[in-house]
Amino acid sequence: MQVNISGHQLEVTQPLREYIELKLKKLEGHFDKITNVQVTMCVEKLKQKIEATLHIPGNEVVANAEHTDMYAAIDALTDKLDKQLKKHKEKTQSLLQGATGR
């Protein structure tokens, strides 16, 4: 999985980069077909915003989150991505089971 992290009006520090990569690796445990991830972080007044786009075969998963703390925003973002990936995985599994005549 290739991870691209960028920041608008914000320097992406090494601890932030490592924390994001750690959280994204946990997502791979639920869905191992993630090809690459684009993460964009920005600061608007008191809000820390983060958005991520995961590229998976035949689809994209997009989520965003905001919080006063960037680490809390990262946690909220990965929770949203995790839910979406689980839903996508269940949907594809049910489609495959339907195709086999179950």
Coordinates of C-alpha atoms in Angstrom, one line a residue:
M1 CA 0.0 0.0 0.0
Q2 CA 1.4 3.3 -1.1
V3 CA 0.6 6.3 1.2
N4 CA 0.8 9.9 0.1
I5 CA 0.4 12.5 2.8
S6 CA 0.2 16.2 2.2
G7 CA -0.6 19.2 4.3
H8 CA -2.2 22.6 3.5
Q9 CA -1.1 25.4 5.8
L10 CA 0.5 22.7 8.0
E11 CA 3.8 21.0 8.1
V12 CA 3.5 17.2 8.1
T13 CA 5.8 16.2 10.9
Q14 CA 7.4 12.8 11.2
P15 CA 5.3 11.8 14.3
L16 CA 2.1 12.7 12.4
R17 CA 3.2 10.8 9.4
E18 CA 4.1 7.7 11.5
Y19 CA 0.8 7.9 13.3
I20 CA -1.2 8.0 10.1
E21 CA 0.7 5.1 8.6
L22 CA 0.2 3.0 11.8
K23 CA -3.6 3.7 11.7
L24 CA -3.8 2.9 7.9
K25 CA -1.9 -0.4 8.4
K26 CA -4.6 -1.5 10.8
L27 CA -7.1 -1.0 8.0
E28 CA -5.2 -3.4 5.8
G29 CA -6.0 -6.1 8.4
H30 CA -9.7 -5.8 7.4
F31 CA -9.2 -5.2 3.7
D32 CA -5.9 -6.2 2.2
K33 CA -6.6 -5.0 -1.4
I34 CA -5.9 -1.3 -0.8
T35 CA -3.5 -0.1 -3.5
N36 CA -2.8 3.4 -2.4
V37 CA -4.0 6.1 -0.1
Q38 CA -4.0 9.9 -0.5
V39 CA -4.3 11.8 2.8
T40 CA -4.7 15.6 3.0
M41 CA -4.5 17.5 6.2
C42 CA -5.3 21.2 6.7
V43 CA -5.9 23.7 9.5
E44 CA -8.7 26.2 9.4
K45 CA -8.7 28.5 12.5
L46 CA -9.3 26.2 15.4
K47 CA -10.3 23.1 13.3
Q48 CA -7.9 20.4 12.2
K49 CA -9.3 18.7 9.1
I50 CA -8.1 15.5 7.4
E51 CA -9.4 13.7 4.3
A52 CA -8.4 10.4 2.9
T53 CA -9.1 8.6 -0.4
L54 CA -8.4 4.9 -0.5
H55 CA -8.1 3.3 -3.9
I56 CA -9.3 -0.3 -4.0
P57 CA -10.0 -2.5 -7.0
G58 CA -12.9 -1.1 -8.9
N59 CA -13.8 1.6 -6.3
E60 CA -12.6 4.4 -4.1
V61 CA -13.4 5.0 -0.4
V62 CA -13.4 8.6 0.7
A63 CA -13.8 10.0 4.2
N64 CA -13.1 13.1 6.1
A65 CA -13.0 14.3 9.7
E66 CA -12.4 17.4 11.7
H67 CA -11.5 18.0 15.4
T68 CA -9.6 20.5 17.5
D69 CA -6.8 17.9 17.8
M70 CA -5.2 16.4 14.7
Y71 CA -4.6 13.0 16.3
A72 CA -8.3 12.8 17.3
A73 CA -9.2 13.8 13.7
I74 CA -7.0 11.0 12.5
D75 CA -8.7 8.5 14.8
A76 CA -12.2 9.6 13.7
L77 CA -11.1 9.4 10.0
T78 CA -9.7 5.8 10.3
D79 CA -12.9 4.7 12.2
K80 CA -15.0 6.0 9.3
L81 CA -12.7 4.4 6.7
D82 CA -12.9 1.1 8.7
K83 CA -16.7 1.1 8.6
Q84 CA -16.8 1.8 4.9
L85 CA -14.3 -0.9 4.1
K86 CA -16.2 -3.5 6.2
K87 CA -19.4 -2.5 4.4
H88 CA -17.7 -2.7 1.0
K89 CA -16.2 -6.1 1.9
E90 CA -19.6 -7.5 3.0
K91 CA -21.2 -6.2 -0.2
T92 CA -18.6 -7.8 -2.5
Q93 CA -18.8 -11.1 -0.5
S94 CA -22.6 -11.2 -0.8
L95 CA -22.4 -10.5 -4.5
L96 CA -19.9 -13.3 -5.0
Q97 CA -22.0 -15.7 -3.0
G98 CA -25.0 -14.7 -5.1
A99 CA -23.1 -15.4 -8.2
T100 CA -22.2 -18.9 -7.2
G101 CA -25.8 -19.8 -6.8
R102 CA -26.0 -19.9 -3.0

